[in-house]
Coordinates of C-alpha atoms in Angstrom, one line a residue:
M1 CA -19.4 -21.7 39.0
T2 CA -20.8 -18.3 38.6
D3 CA -22.1 -16.0 41.4
N4 CA -25.6 -17.3 41.0
G5 CA -24.5 -20.9 41.4
H6 CA -24.7 -21.9 37.7
T7 CA -21.8 -23.5 35.9
S8 CA -20.0 -21.1 33.6
H9 CA -19.5 -22.3 30.0
R10 CA -16.4 -20.1 29.6
P11 CA -13.3 -22.2 28.7
A12 CA -10.7 -22.4 31.4
G13 CA -8.1 -19.7 31.3
R14 CA -10.4 -17.2 29.4
T15 CA -11.5 -14.2 31.3
S16 CA -13.9 -12.5 28.9
L17 CA -15.1 -12.8 25.3
L18 CA -14.6 -9.0 24.9
P19 CA -11.6 -7.9 27.0
A20 CA -11.3 -4.2 27.4
P21 CA -7.8 -3.0 26.4
N22 CA -5.6 -2.1 29.4
G23 CA -8.5 -2.7 31.8
S24 CA -10.4 0.3 30.4
A25 CA -14.0 0.4 29.5
L26 CA -15.0 -0.6 26.0
P27 CA -15.7 2.4 23.7
A28 CA -19.3 3.4 23.4
E29 CA -19.1 3.6 19.6
A30 CA -16.7 3.0 16.7
T31 CA -14.6 5.9 15.6
P32 CA -12.2 6.0 12.6
A33 CA -9.3 5.6 15.0
S34 CA -10.8 2.7 16.9
L35 CA -11.8 1.0 13.6
R36 CA -8.2 1.4 12.2
E37 CA -6.8 -0.1 15.5
V38 CA -9.2 -3.0 15.5
M39 CA -8.7 -3.8 11.8
S40 CA -4.9 -3.8 12.3
R41 CA -5.5 -7.1 14.1
F42 CA -6.9 -8.6 10.9
A43 CA -4.1 -10.1 8.8
T44 CA -4.7 -9.5 5.1
G45 CA -2.9 -10.4 1.9
V46 CA -1.3 -7.6 -0.1
V47 CA -2.0 -6.9 -3.8
V48 CA -1.2 -4.3 -6.4
I49 CA -4.3 -3.3 -8.4
T50 CA -3.5 -2.0 -11.9
V51 CA -5.3 -0.3 -14.8
G52 CA -3.8 -0.2 -18.3
G53 CA -4.1 1.9 -21.4
E54 CA -4.9 5.6 -21.3
H55 CA -5.5 5.5 -17.5
I56 CA -2.5 3.4 -16.6
H57 CA -2.0 3.3 -12.8
G58 CA -1.0 1.0 -10.0
M59 CA -1.9 1.0 -6.3
T60 CA -1.1 -1.2 -3.3
A61 CA -4.2 -2.5 -1.5
N62 CA -5.2 -4.9 1.1
A63 CA -9.0 -4.4 0.9
F64 CA -9.4 -7.1 -1.6
S65 CA -11.4 -10.4 -1.5
S66 CA -13.0 -13.1 -3.6
V67 CA -16.8 -12.8 -3.8
S68 CA -17.9 -15.8 -5.8
L69 CA -16.5 -18.8 -7.5
D70 CA -19.5 -19.2 -9.9
P71 CA -19.4 -16.9 -11.6
P72 CA -15.9 -15.9 -10.7
S73 CA -15.8 -12.5 -9.1
V74 CA -13.7 -10.4 -6.7
L75 CA -14.0 -7.1 -5.0
C76 CA -11.7 -4.2 -4.0
C77 CA -12.4 -1.1 -1.9
I78 CA -10.9 2.1 -3.2
A79 CA -11.1 5.6 -1.5
H80 CA -13.0 8.2 -3.5
N81 CA -10.0 10.5 -3.5
A82 CA -7.5 7.9 -4.8
V83 CA -6.2 8.2 -8.3
M84 CA -7.2 4.5 -8.8
H85 CA -10.8 5.3 -8.2
G86 CA -11.0 7.4 -11.3
A87 CA -8.8 5.0 -13.3
I88 CA -11.0 2.0 -12.6
T89 CA -14.2 4.0 -13.2
K90 CA -12.9 5.2 -16.6
A91 CA -11.1 2.0 -17.8
R92 CA -13.8 -0.4 -16.6
R93 CA -11.2 -3.1 -16.4
F94 CA -8.4 -3.8 -13.9
A95 CA -5.8 -6.4 -12.9
V96 CA -4.6 -7.7 -9.6
S97 CA -1.1 -9.0 -8.8
I98 CA -1.1 -11.0 -5.5
L99 CA 2.3 -10.2 -3.9
G100 CA 4.8 -12.6 -2.5
A101 CA 6.8 -12.2 0.6
E102 CA 9.8 -10.9 -1.4
Q103 CA 7.8 -8.1 -2.9
E104 CA 7.6 -5.7 0.1
E105 CA 9.6 -3.1 -1.8
T106 CA 7.1 -3.3 -4.7
A107 CA 4.2 -2.9 -2.2
R108 CA 5.8 0.1 -0.6
F109 CA 6.5 1.7 -4.0
F110 CA 2.9 1.5 -5.2
A111 CA 1.7 2.8 -1.8
D112 CA 3.9 5.8 -2.0
K113 CA 1.9 8.9 -2.9
A114 CA 5.1 10.7 -4.0
R115 CA 5.8 8.2 -6.8
P116 CA 5.4 9.4 -10.4
L117 CA 1.9 9.0 -12.0
G118 CA 1.1 7.6 -15.4
P119 CA 3.4 5.3 -17.4
E120 CA 6.5 6.5 -15.5
Q121 CA 5.4 4.7 -12.3
F122 CA 6.1 1.5 -14.1
D123 CA 9.6 2.4 -15.2
G124 CA 12.0 0.0 -13.6
V125 CA 9.2 -2.4 -12.7
D126 CA 9.1 -5.8 -14.5
W127 CA 5.6 -6.4 -15.8
L128 CA 3.6 -7.7 -18.8
P129 CA 0.3 -6.4 -20.1
G130 CA -2.6 -8.6 -19.4
A131 CA -4.2 -10.2 -22.4
H132 CA -7.7 -9.1 -21.5
T133 CA -7.1 -5.8 -19.8
R134 CA -3.7 -4.5 -21.0
A135 CA -3.2 -3.7 -17.3
P136 CA 0.3 -4.4 -15.9
L137 CA 0.7 -7.9 -14.3
L138 CA 3.7 -7.6 -12.0
S139 CA 6.5 -10.2 -12.4
G140 CA 7.3 -12.3 -9.4
A141 CA 3.8 -12.2 -8.0
L142 CA 2.2 -15.3 -6.6
A143 CA -0.9 -15.0 -8.8
W144 CA -2.7 -12.7 -11.2
L145 CA -6.3 -11.8 -12.1
E146 CA -7.8 -9.8 -14.8
C147 CA -11.2 -8.3 -14.2
E148 CA -14.0 -6.4 -15.9
L149 CA -15.8 -3.9 -13.7
A150 CA -19.2 -5.4 -12.8
E151 CA -20.6 -3.1 -10.1
A152 CA -19.6 -0.1 -8.0
Y153 CA -21.2 0.5 -4.6
E154 CA -20.7 3.7 -2.6
S155 CA -19.9 3.1 1.1
G156 CA -18.7 6.0 3.2
D157 CA -15.5 7.4 1.8
H158 CA -14.8 4.4 -0.4
S159 CA -16.4 2.6 -3.3
I160 CA -16.7 -1.2 -3.4
F161 CA -15.8 -2.3 -6.9
T162 CA -16.8 -5.9 -7.9
G163 CA -15.0 -7.4 -10.9
S164 CA -16.0 -10.3 -13.1
V165 CA -12.8 -12.4 -13.4
L166 CA -11.8 -12.8 -17.0
N167 CA -8.6 -14.7 -16.3
S168 CA -6.8 -16.0 -13.3
V169 CA -3.3 -17.6 -13.2
R170 CA -1.5 -19.1 -10.2
G171 CA 2.3 -18.5 -10.3
P172 CA 5.1 -20.7 -8.9
G173 CA 5.0 -21.4 -5.1
G174 CA 6.2 -19.0 -2.6
S175 CA 5.4 -17.3 0.7
G176 CA 2.8 -14.6 0.9
L177 CA 3.2 -10.9 1.9
L178 CA 0.8 -10.0 4.7
F179 CA -0.2 -6.7 6.3
F180 CA -0.7 -7.0 10.1
E181 CA -0.5 -4.5 13.0
G182 CA 0.2 -1.7 10.5
K183 CA 3.3 -3.5 9.1
F184 CA 4.2 -5.7 6.2
Q185 CA 4.8 -9.3 7.5
R186 CA 6.0 -12.4 5.7
L187 CA 4.0 -15.6 5.9
A188 CA 6.2 -18.4 7.0
P189 CA 6.6 -21.1 4.3
P190 CA 4.8 -24.3 4.9
A191 CA 6.8 -26.9 6.9
G192 CA 8.1 -30.0 5.0

């Protein structure tokens, strides 16, 4: 029962739909820091986006999603100041390798701003060029997509790139690599 005599529809054991952290008041507006903190609670898959040819480059990302099954399309969000932003804009084609749980080292490498740029960043990385994009498809990934850039939308400090999927291939089974609470996590394999 509530204070006014009406029955509450709140499930037992729940105190609030929007609990304030540590008993503090909820923030009045979103800030970059509060958004980063909130989004760290959203588990995402981890991919390496690549561009081939003259603008060859790779970048770890977790701002990636399917958009449509018919026609097949995906999106990725890239910061304006990222090397990948210019690479995708110039090449107009890109590939995506969906990383498995055993590929954390690969994810860390392509997230490292101190790694070499150009073709040298792929030295020591096992990959094959995509048939449609010539972009590196990383060996050991769970799945791969090759895309043609369809649209680019400006949104704050990022661009949202949508890609028409030219080819998609599922690899052998395995557990996924996730990003959660600011750390790489491994998705537990299915039981049985």
